[in-house]
GROMACS .gro file of C-alpha atoms in nm:
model
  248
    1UNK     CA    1   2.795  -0.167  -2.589
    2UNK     CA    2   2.404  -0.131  -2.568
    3UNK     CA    3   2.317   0.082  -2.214
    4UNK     CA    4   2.158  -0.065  -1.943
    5UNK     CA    5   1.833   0.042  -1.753
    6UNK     CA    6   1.790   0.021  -1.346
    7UNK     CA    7   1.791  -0.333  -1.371
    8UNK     CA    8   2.110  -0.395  -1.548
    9UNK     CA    9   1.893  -0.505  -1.871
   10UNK     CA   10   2.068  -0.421  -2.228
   11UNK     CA   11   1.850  -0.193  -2.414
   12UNK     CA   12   1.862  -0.111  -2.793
   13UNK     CA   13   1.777   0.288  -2.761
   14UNK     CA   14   1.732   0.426  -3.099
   15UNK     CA   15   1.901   0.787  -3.117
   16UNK     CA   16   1.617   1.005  -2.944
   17UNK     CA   17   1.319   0.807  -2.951
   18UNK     CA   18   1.002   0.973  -3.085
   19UNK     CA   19   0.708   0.717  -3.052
   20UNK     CA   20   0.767   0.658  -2.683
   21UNK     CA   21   0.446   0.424  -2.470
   22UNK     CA   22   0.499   0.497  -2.082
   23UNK     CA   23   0.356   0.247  -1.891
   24UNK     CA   24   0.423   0.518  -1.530
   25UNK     CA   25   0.220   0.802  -1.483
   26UNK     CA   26   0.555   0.971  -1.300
   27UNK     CA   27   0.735   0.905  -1.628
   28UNK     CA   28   0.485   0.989  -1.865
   29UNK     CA   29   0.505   1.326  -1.682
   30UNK     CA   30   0.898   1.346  -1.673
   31UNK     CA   31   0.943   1.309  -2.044
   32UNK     CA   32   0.893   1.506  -2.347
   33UNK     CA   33   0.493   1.481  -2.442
   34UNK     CA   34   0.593   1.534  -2.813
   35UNK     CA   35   0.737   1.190  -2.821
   36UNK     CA   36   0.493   1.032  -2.674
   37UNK     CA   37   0.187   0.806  -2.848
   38UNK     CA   38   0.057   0.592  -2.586
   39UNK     CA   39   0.011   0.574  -2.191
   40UNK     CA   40  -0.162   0.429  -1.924
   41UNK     CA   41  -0.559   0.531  -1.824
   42UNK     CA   42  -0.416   0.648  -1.514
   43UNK     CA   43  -0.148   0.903  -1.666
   44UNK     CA   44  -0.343   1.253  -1.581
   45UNK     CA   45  -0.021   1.473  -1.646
   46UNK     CA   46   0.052   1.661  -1.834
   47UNK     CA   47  -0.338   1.729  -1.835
   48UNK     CA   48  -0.383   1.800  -2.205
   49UNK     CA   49  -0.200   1.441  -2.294
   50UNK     CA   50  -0.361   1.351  -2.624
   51UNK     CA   51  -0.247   0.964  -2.666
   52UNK     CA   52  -0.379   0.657  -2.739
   53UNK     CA   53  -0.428   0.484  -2.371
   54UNK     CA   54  -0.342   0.144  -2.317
   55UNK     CA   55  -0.504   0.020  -2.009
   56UNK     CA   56  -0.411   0.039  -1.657
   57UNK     CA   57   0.022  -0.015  -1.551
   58UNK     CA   58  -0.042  -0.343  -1.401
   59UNK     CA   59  -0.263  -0.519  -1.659
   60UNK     CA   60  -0.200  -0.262  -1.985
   61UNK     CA   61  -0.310  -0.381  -2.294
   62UNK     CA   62  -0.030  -0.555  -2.449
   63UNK     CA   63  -0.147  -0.622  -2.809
   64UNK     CA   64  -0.210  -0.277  -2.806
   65UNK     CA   65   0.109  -0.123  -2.734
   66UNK     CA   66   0.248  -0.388  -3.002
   67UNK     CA   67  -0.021  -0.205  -3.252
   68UNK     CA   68   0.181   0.149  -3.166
   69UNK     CA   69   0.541   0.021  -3.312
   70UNK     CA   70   0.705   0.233  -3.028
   71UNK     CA   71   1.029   0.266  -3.061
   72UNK     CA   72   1.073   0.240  -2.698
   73UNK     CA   73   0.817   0.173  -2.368
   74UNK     CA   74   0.879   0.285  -2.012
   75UNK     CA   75   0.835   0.056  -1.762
   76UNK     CA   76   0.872   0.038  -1.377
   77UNK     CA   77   0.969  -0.288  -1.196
   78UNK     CA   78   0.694  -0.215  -0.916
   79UNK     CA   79   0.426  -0.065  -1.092
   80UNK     CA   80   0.456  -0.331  -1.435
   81UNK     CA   81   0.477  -0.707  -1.481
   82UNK     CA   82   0.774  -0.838  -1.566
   83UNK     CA   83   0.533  -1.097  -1.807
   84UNK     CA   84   0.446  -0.810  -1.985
   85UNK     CA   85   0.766  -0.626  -2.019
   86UNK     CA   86   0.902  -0.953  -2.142
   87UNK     CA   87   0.611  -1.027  -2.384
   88UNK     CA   88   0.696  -0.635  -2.544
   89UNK     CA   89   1.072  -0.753  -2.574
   90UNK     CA   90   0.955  -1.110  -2.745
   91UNK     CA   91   0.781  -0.812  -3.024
   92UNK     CA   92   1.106  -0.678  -3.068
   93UNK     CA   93   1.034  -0.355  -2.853
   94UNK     CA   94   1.292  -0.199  -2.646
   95UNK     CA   95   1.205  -0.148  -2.295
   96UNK     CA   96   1.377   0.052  -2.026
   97UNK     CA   97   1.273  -0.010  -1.662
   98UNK     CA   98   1.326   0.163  -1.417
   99UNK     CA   99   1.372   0.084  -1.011
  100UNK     CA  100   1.141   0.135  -0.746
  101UNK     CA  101   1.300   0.406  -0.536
  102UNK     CA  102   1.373   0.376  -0.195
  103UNK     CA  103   1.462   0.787  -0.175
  104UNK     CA  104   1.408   1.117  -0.357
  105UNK     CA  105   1.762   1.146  -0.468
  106UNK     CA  106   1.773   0.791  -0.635
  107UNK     CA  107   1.441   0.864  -0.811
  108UNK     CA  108   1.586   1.199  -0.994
  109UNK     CA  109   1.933   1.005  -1.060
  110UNK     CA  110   1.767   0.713  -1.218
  111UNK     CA  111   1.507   0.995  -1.433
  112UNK     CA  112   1.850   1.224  -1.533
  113UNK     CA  113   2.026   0.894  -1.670
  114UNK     CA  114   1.698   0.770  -1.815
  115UNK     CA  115   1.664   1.110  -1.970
  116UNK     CA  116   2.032   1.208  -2.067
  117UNK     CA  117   2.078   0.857  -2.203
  118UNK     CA  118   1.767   0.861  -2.452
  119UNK     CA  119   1.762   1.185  -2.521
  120UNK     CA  120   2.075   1.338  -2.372
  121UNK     CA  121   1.878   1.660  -2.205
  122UNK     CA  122   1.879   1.759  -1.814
  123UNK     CA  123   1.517   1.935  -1.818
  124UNK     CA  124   1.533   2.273  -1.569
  125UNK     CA  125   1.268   2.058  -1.386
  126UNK     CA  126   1.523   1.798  -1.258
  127UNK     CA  127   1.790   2.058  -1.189
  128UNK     CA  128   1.563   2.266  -0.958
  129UNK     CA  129   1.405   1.917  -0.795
  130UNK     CA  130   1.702   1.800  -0.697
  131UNK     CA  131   1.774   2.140  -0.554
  132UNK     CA  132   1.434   2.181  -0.320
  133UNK     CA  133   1.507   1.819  -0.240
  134UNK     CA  134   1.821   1.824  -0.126
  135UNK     CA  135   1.745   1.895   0.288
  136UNK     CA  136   1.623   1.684   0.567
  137UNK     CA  137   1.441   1.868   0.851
  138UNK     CA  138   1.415   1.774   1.162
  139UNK     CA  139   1.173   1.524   1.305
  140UNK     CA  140   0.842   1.677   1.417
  141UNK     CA  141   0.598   1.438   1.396
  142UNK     CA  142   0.540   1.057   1.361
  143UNK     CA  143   0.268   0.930   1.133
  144UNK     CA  144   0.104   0.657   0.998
  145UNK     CA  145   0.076   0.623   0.598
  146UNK     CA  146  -0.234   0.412   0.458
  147UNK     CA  147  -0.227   0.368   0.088
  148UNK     CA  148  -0.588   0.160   0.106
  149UNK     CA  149  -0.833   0.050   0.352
  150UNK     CA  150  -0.990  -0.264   0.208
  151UNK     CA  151  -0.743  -0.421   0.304
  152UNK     CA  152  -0.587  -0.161   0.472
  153UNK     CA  153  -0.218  -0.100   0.362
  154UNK     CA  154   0.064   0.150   0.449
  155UNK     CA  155   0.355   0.276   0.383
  156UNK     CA  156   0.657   0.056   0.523
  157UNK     CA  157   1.051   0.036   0.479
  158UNK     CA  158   1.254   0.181   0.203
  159UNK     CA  159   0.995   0.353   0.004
  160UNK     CA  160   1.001   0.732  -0.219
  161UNK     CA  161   0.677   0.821   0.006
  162UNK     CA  162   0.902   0.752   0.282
  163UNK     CA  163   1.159   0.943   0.206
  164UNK     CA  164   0.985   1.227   0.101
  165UNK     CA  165   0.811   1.188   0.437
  166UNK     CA  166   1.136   1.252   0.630
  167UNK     CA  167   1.279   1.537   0.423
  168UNK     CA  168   0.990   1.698   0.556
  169UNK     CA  169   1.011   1.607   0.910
  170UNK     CA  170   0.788   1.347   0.951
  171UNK     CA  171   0.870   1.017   1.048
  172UNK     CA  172   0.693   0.727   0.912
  173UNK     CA  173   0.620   0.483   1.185
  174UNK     CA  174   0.643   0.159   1.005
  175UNK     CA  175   1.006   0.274   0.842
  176UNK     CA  176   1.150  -0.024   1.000
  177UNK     CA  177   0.853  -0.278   0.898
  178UNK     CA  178   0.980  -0.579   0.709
  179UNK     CA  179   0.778  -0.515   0.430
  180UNK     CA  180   0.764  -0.248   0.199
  181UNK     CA  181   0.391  -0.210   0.228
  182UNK     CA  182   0.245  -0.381   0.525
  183UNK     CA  183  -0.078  -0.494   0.549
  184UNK     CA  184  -0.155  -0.438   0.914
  185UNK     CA  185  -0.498  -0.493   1.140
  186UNK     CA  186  -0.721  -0.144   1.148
  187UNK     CA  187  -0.655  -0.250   1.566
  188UNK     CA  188  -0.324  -0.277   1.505
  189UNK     CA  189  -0.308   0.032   1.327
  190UNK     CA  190  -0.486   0.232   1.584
  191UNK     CA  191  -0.245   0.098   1.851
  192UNK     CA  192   0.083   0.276   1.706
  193UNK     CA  193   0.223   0.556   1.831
  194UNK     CA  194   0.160   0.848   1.595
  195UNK     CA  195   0.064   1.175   1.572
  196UNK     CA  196  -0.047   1.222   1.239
  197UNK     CA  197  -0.214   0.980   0.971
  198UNK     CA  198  -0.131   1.085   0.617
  199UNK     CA  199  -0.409   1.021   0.421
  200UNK     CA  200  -0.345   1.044   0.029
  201UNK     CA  201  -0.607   1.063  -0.241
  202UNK     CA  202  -0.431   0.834  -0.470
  203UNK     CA  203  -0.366   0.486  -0.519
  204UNK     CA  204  -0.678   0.521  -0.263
  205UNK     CA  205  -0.897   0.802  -0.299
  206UNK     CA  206  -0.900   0.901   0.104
  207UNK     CA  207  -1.137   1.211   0.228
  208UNK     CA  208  -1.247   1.355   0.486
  209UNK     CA  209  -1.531   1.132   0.468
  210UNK     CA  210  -1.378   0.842   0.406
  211UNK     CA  211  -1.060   0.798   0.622
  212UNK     CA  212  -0.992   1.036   0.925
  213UNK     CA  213  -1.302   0.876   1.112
  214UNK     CA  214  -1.103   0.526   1.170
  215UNK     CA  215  -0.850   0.737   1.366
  216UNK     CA  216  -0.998   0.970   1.621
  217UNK     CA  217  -0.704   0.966   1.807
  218UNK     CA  218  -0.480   1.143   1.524
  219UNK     CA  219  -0.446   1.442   1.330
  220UNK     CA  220  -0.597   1.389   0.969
  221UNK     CA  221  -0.390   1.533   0.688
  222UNK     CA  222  -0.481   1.507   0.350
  223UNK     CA  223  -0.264   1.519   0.080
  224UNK     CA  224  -0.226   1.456  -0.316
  225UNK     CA  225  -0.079   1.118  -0.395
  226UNK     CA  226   0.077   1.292  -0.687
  227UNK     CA  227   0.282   1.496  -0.491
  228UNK     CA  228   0.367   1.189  -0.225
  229UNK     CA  229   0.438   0.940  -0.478
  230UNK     CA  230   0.510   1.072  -0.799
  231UNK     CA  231   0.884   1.176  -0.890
  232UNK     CA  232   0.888   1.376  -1.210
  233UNK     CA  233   0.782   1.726  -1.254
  234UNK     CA  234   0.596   1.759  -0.941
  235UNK     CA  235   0.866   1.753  -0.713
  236UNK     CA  236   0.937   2.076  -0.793
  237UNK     CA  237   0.591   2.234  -0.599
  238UNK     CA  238   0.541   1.882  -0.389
  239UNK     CA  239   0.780   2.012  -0.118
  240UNK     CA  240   0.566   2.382  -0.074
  241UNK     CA  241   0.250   2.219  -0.074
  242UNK     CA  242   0.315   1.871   0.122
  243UNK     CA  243   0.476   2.139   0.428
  244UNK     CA  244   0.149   2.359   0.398
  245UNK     CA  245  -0.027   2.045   0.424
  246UNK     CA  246   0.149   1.978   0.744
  247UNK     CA  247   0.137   2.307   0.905
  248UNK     CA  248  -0.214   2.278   0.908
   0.00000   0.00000   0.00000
């Protein structure tokens, strides 16, 4: 029987695949850069990658993944197509995709059976993530989490940045939005009852020129997307560094 990835999908896994295209920048971190030969423009770790890149996760450049004959492609059901995962299929090519996580623990279960299944290894990384991971503190503050301002859009309901949010303490104030990502009025926005807004430098690249000044009423705090969004790797310093971040 073939295994299945996150979305219950058969998948032909070759015994430890070796020409592996990641179409996520948090997987293209998580796995083993020696079996990699292709990734997206926007996969910056590890920072000496040397791959072919294959365009951007949404719109990658099919034909040239094809061209790579990987023997397996990494795939995300929010940050990919399902067109194009299905097009790579139609070639033959084996595709594993993963689930958007709605928590920190579901992200490093779905990465340890993604990893022990293709490779059968449980990195230190994921060992000690799960570890610093593991608590919830106590609500301190309540925040608002834009991910872009044109239109603006923030964090909602069942989302990793969410999560990660409230293992810190900090409770996200549209957590019990409809939507996953809301797309809410900059009035609306100012309106909520918040103490903090989070402002991330990734998928949006927020500053302190370019983001605290539509909330005078809140505390700025800037922070890296990677560490906010990603699950891989980073985990392991995103808690230290996200709670200096906080402390101000």
């Amino acid at each position: 029987m073939l295994p299945v990835d996150d979305l219950g999908e058969p998948v032909a896994l070759p015994v430890a695949p070796r020409r592996v295209v990641s179409l996520v920048p948090s997987l293209t971190e998580a796995v083993d850069p020696g079996v990699l030969v292709g990734a997206t423009d926007y996969c910056t770790h590890p920072a000496d990658l040397d791959v072919t890149r294959i365009g951007g996760s949404k719109y990658p450049k099919v034909d040239r993944v094809v061209a790579l004959t990987p023997d397996l492609v990494l795939a995300n059901s929010e940050e990919n197509r399902p067109e194009d995962v299905e097009r790579l299929r139609a070639n033959g090519i084996p595709v594993w995709v993963t689930a958007a996580p709605a928590t920190v623990p579901a992200a490093l279960k779905s990465l340890r059976r993604l990893l022990g299944t293709a490779w059968d290894v449980e990195p230190d990384w994921l060992v000690e993530a799960e570890r610093v991971w593991r608590d919830v503190e106590p609500a301190r503050f309540r925040a608002i989490v834009p991910v872009w301002r044109k239109p603006w859009v923030v964090v909602g309901r069942d989302t990793f940045a969410g999560d990660v949010l409230r293992r810190l303490g900090v409770v996200n104030a549209y957590a019990d939005h409809a939507e996953r990502y809301p797309r809410p009025s900059l009035d609306e926005l100012r309106a909520v009852d918040a103490d903090l807004v989070v402002l991330p430098d990734e998928p949006y690249l927020f500053t302190p020129e370019d983001g605290p000044q539509f909330f005078p009423d809140l505390r700025p705090v800037h922070v890296s997307g990677r560490y906010l969004t990603w699950y891989g790797p980073s985990l392991v310093a995103a808690r230290s560094e996200l709670a200096r971040a906080f402390a101000g």
